[in-house]
Amino acid sequence: MTDAKFHIRTVEYSELDQLLELEKEWPDHSRATPEELTLRIDKFQEGFFIAEDNSGIIASIICYPYRYQPDDLSNFHNWETVIKKCYHTQDSPITANALYIVSGTTKPTHHGSELFDSGVNHVVDLAKKLHKQYVVGGCLLPGYARYVQKHEKISADEYVFKKSQERFIDPLIEKYRRLNFFVPDTRHVIADYFLHAPSLNYSALVIKAL
């Protein structure tokens, strides 16, 4: 998909330096190393998308084939577990029924939600092409800590499903909702899934059924 502002395509190995620069959008402890980025390209290059404009690479979204069973979330203990199963085992991705969004990273730009929407839709299009049943993302809850501080102390389960004027109060959950992703139930709200202070270390698995 291309427009006048940016375009999205699969990554090339020669762009590793730009990818490392992009990783600086994350705290030190969360940044992918050169070896990790190279492994992600090695394992599934067609699922490693970058967005670029006239300034260079401004975003990436990375996905990998994975198994999702709505009634058994045992292989979603935390993000580290999922990444290990994706990239550090010999499990065949052919048997996977979903694409899991491993990572999404964006530099501050004026492209806004259009960039997010376009990146996620590229993953969805690839999942359809590969005849997968689902796209799954581990969604941070970037508004949770702020909400608890300003308004009321509620559980993460309550927060994930709380709406105001028909919109989810968490901005990232709402972004995914606009793209027809949903959190099926409270079991999909997971403590200590990914260390992220604004989310109080909670995440929610967002699902798009294809």
Tab-separated table of C-alpha atoms in Angstrom:
chain	number	residue	atom	x	y	z
A	1	MET	CA	0.000	0.000	0.000
A	2	THR	CA	1.421	3.353	-0.993
A	3	ASP	CA	0.370	6.936	-0.495
A	4	ALA	CA	1.981	10.343	-0.827
A	5	LYS	CA	3.240	10.340	2.777
A	6	PHE	CA	4.858	6.958	3.356
A	7	HIS	CA	4.916	3.455	2.012
A	8	ILE	CA	5.244	0.005	3.556
A	9	ARG	CA	7.299	-2.923	2.279
A	10	THR	CA	9.287	-5.889	3.573
A	11	VAL	CA	12.647	-5.164	5.139
A	12	GLU	CA	16.092	-5.778	3.640
A	13	TYR	CA	19.172	-6.986	5.525
A	14	SER	CA	21.038	-3.865	4.409
A	15	GLU	CA	18.736	-1.740	6.586
A	16	LEU	CA	19.916	-3.142	9.912
A	17	ASP	CA	21.512	0.156	10.982
A	18	GLN	CA	18.228	2.009	10.462
A	19	LEU	CA	16.365	-0.719	12.362
A	20	LEU	CA	18.736	-0.329	15.316
A	21	GLU	CA	18.105	3.417	15.273
A	22	LEU	CA	14.364	2.724	15.290
A	23	GLU	CA	14.778	0.438	18.322
A	24	LYS	CA	15.847	3.502	20.324
A	25	GLU	CA	12.152	4.351	20.599
A	26	TRP	CA	12.062	1.603	23.252
A	27	PRO	CA	13.686	1.702	26.715
A	28	ASP	CA	17.146	0.133	26.855
A	29	HIS	CA	15.939	-3.148	28.336
A	30	SER	CA	13.340	-3.632	25.577
A	31	ARG	CA	15.470	-2.958	22.513
A	32	ALA	CA	16.177	-5.744	20.037
A	33	THR	CA	19.850	-6.457	19.415
A	34	PRO	CA	21.416	-6.708	15.933
A	35	GLU	CA	21.426	-10.499	16.353
A	36	GLU	CA	17.743	-10.578	17.303
A	37	LEU	CA	16.725	-8.381	14.384
A	38	THR	CA	18.756	-10.479	11.968
A	39	LEU	CA	17.150	-13.663	13.309
A	40	ARG	CA	13.686	-12.182	12.807
A	41	ILE	CA	14.523	-11.458	9.186
A	42	ASP	CA	16.083	-14.904	8.729
A	43	LYS	CA	13.075	-16.712	10.129
A	44	PHE	CA	10.231	-14.860	8.411
A	45	GLN	CA	11.274	-11.960	6.232
A	46	GLU	CA	7.881	-11.699	4.539
A	47	GLY	CA	6.378	-10.804	7.927
A	48	PHE	CA	8.886	-8.056	8.748
A	49	PHE	CA	7.416	-4.822	7.393
A	50	ILE	CA	8.931	-1.361	7.522
A	51	ALA	CA	7.383	2.017	6.758
A	52	GLU	CA	9.467	4.747	5.204
A	53	ASP	CA	9.065	8.314	4.073
A	54	ASN	CA	11.581	10.752	2.651
A	55	SER	CA	13.449	10.749	5.979
A	56	GLY	CA	14.050	6.970	5.933
A	57	ILE	CA	12.554	4.188	8.032
A	58	ILE	CA	9.966	5.553	10.458
A	59	ALA	CA	8.228	2.400	11.692
A	60	SER	CA	8.235	-1.366	11.677
A	61	ILE	CA	5.700	-4.088	12.376
A	62	ILE	CA	6.850	-7.667	12.704
A	63	CYS	CA	4.733	-10.819	12.727
A	64	TYR	CA	5.335	-14.548	12.890
A	65	PRO	CA	3.142	-17.650	12.417
A	66	TYR	CA	1.847	-18.925	15.760
A	67	ARG	CA	-0.832	-21.156	17.231
A	68	TYR	CA	-3.854	-19.515	18.852
A	69	GLN	CA	-6.603	-21.510	20.571
A	70	PRO	CA	-9.314	-19.333	22.139
A	71	ASP	CA	-9.871	-21.763	25.018
A	72	ASP	CA	-6.217	-22.515	25.766
A	73	LEU	CA	-3.863	-19.568	26.254
A	74	SER	CA	-1.053	-21.589	27.818
A	75	ASN	CA	1.389	-20.639	25.049
A	76	PHE	CA	0.787	-16.916	25.759
A	77	HIS	CA	2.281	-16.860	29.256
A	78	ASN	CA	4.241	-13.700	28.423
A	79	TRP	CA	5.879	-11.976	25.475
A	80	GLU	CA	9.282	-13.560	26.135
A	81	THR	CA	7.718	-17.031	26.013
A	82	VAL	CA	6.039	-16.319	22.704
A	83	ILE	CA	9.209	-14.894	21.161
A	84	LYS	CA	11.212	-17.914	22.284
A	85	LYS	CA	8.687	-20.281	20.723
A	86	CYS	CA	8.612	-18.261	17.521
A	87	TYR	CA	12.317	-17.787	16.919
A	88	HIS	CA	14.255	-20.236	19.104
A	89	THR	CA	12.529	-23.569	18.511
A	90	GLN	CA	12.173	-25.823	15.515
A	91	ASP	CA	8.372	-25.674	15.595
A	92	SER	CA	7.059	-25.572	12.069
A	93	PRO	CA	5.184	-22.354	11.260
A	94	ILE	CA	3.194	-24.299	8.663
A	95	THR	CA	0.904	-25.707	11.370
A	96	ALA	CA	0.230	-22.288	12.877
A	97	ASN	CA	-3.304	-20.961	12.429
A	98	ALA	CA	-2.477	-17.305	13.193
A	99	LEU	CA	-0.011	-14.522	12.690
A	100	TYR	CA	1.205	-13.042	15.952
A	101	ILE	CA	2.295	-9.395	15.954
A	102	VAL	CA	5.728	-9.668	17.557
A	103	SER	CA	6.523	-5.967	17.671
A	104	GLY	CA	5.379	-2.594	16.454
A	105	THR	CA	7.699	0.396	16.661
A	106	THR	CA	7.082	3.934	15.429
A	107	LYS	CA	9.088	7.146	15.466
A	108	PRO	CA	7.142	10.270	16.402
A	109	THR	CA	5.747	11.459	13.062
A	110	HIS	CA	2.878	13.478	11.708
A	111	HIS	CA	1.454	10.360	10.042
A	112	GLY	CA	-0.452	9.481	13.211
A	113	SER	CA	-3.037	6.711	13.288
A	114	GLU	CA	-2.830	6.278	9.518
A	115	LEU	CA	0.591	4.700	9.943
A	116	PHE	CA	-0.662	2.320	12.657
A	117	ASP	CA	-3.700	1.306	10.618
A	118	SER	CA	-1.695	0.687	7.468
A	119	GLY	CA	0.920	-1.415	9.264
A	120	VAL	CA	-1.618	-3.648	11.006
A	121	ASN	CA	-3.577	-4.043	7.777
A	122	HIS	CA	-0.434	-5.301	6.042
A	123	VAL	CA	-0.232	-8.061	8.656
A	124	VAL	CA	-3.919	-8.856	8.149
A	125	ASP	CA	-3.458	-9.029	4.375
A	126	LEU	CA	-0.499	-11.383	4.771
A	127	ALA	CA	-2.492	-13.601	7.146
A	128	LYS	CA	-5.264	-13.859	4.557
A	129	LYS	CA	-2.738	-14.655	1.833
A	130	LEU	CA	-1.321	-17.463	3.990
A	131	HIS	CA	-4.834	-18.743	4.818
A	132	LYS	CA	-4.534	-18.117	8.550
A	133	GLN	CA	-7.604	-17.961	10.768
A	134	TYR	CA	-6.498	-15.175	13.112
A	135	VAL	CA	-4.206	-12.239	13.718
A	136	VAL	CA	-3.174	-11.902	17.363
A	137	GLY	CA	-1.455	-9.001	19.081
A	138	GLY	CA	-0.183	-8.519	22.619
A	139	CYS	CA	-1.601	-5.059	23.234
A	140	LEU	CA	-0.071	-2.769	25.845
A	141	LEU	CA	-2.459	-0.699	27.960
A	142	PRO	CA	-0.729	2.689	27.749
A	143	GLY	CA	-3.487	4.594	29.520
A	144	TYR	CA	-3.973	2.256	32.491
A	145	ALA	CA	-1.582	3.768	35.055
A	146	ARG	CA	-2.698	7.297	34.225
A	147	TYR	CA	-6.384	6.346	34.517
A	148	VAL	CA	-5.894	4.751	37.935
A	149	GLN	CA	-3.971	7.794	39.145
A	150	LYS	CA	-6.495	10.350	37.890
A	151	HIS	CA	-9.841	8.605	38.276
A	152	GLU	CA	-10.322	5.368	40.181
A	153	LYS	CA	-8.487	2.220	41.109
A	154	ILE	CA	-9.946	-0.522	38.950
A	155	SER	CA	-8.600	-3.883	37.896
A	156	ALA	CA	-6.951	-4.362	34.519
A	157	ASP	CA	-9.868	-6.621	33.564
A	158	GLU	CA	-12.307	-3.777	34.183
A	159	TYR	CA	-10.097	-1.208	32.511
A	160	VAL	CA	-9.692	-3.148	29.259
A	161	PHE	CA	-13.448	-3.302	28.696
A	162	LYS	CA	-14.357	0.160	30.028
A	163	LYS	CA	-15.850	2.562	27.493
A	164	SER	CA	-16.728	6.221	27.312
A	165	GLN	CA	-19.210	7.284	24.627
A	166	GLU	CA	-18.923	3.876	22.937
A	167	ARG	CA	-15.132	4.090	22.727
A	168	PHE	CA	-12.681	2.135	24.821
A	169	ILE	CA	-10.907	4.424	27.243
A	170	ASP	CA	-7.525	2.876	26.521
A	171	PRO	CA	-6.190	4.523	23.357
A	172	LEU	CA	-4.447	1.440	21.968
A	173	ILE	CA	-7.373	-0.911	22.620
A	174	GLU	CA	-9.541	1.653	20.803
A	175	LYS	CA	-7.134	1.793	17.850
A	176	TYR	CA	-7.358	-1.964	17.485
A	177	ARG	CA	-11.155	-1.882	17.828
A	178	ARG	CA	-11.369	0.412	14.819
A	179	LEU	CA	-9.585	-2.308	12.853
A	180	ASN	CA	-12.058	-4.955	14.059
A	181	PHE	CA	-9.805	-6.530	16.676
A	182	PHE	CA	-11.354	-7.449	20.020
A	183	VAL	CA	-10.430	-8.868	23.426
A	184	PRO	CA	-12.594	-12.003	23.717
A	185	ASP	CA	-12.797	-12.185	27.536
A	186	THR	CA	-10.926	-11.399	30.741
A	187	ARG	CA	-8.680	-14.459	30.347
A	188	HIS	CA	-7.054	-12.527	27.508
A	189	VAL	CA	-5.944	-9.803	29.970
A	190	ILE	CA	-2.553	-10.976	31.242
A	191	ALA	CA	-0.444	-9.681	34.136
A	192	ASP	CA	3.316	-9.296	33.645
A	193	TYR	CA	3.023	-10.035	29.947
A	194	PHE	CA	5.467	-7.261	29.029
A	195	LEU	CA	7.279	-4.867	31.361
A	196	HIS	CA	5.724	-1.456	30.657
A	197	ALA	CA	5.136	1.008	33.486
A	198	PRO	CA	2.272	2.984	31.854
A	199	SER	CA	0.415	-0.352	31.473
A	200	LEU	CA	1.264	-1.430	35.034
A	201	ASN	CA	2.834	-4.431	33.252
A	202	TYR	CA	-0.538	-5.657	31.965
A	203	SER	CA	-1.346	-6.469	28.350
A	204	ALA	CA	-4.401	-7.764	26.532
A	205	LEU	CA	-4.429	-10.212	23.648
A	206	VAL	CA	-6.343	-8.580	20.811
A	207	ILE	CA	-7.774	-10.914	18.191
A	208	LYS	CA	-8.963	-10.466	14.631
A	209	ALA	CA	-10.808	-13.454	13.209
A	210	LEU	CA	-10.379	-13.782	9.447
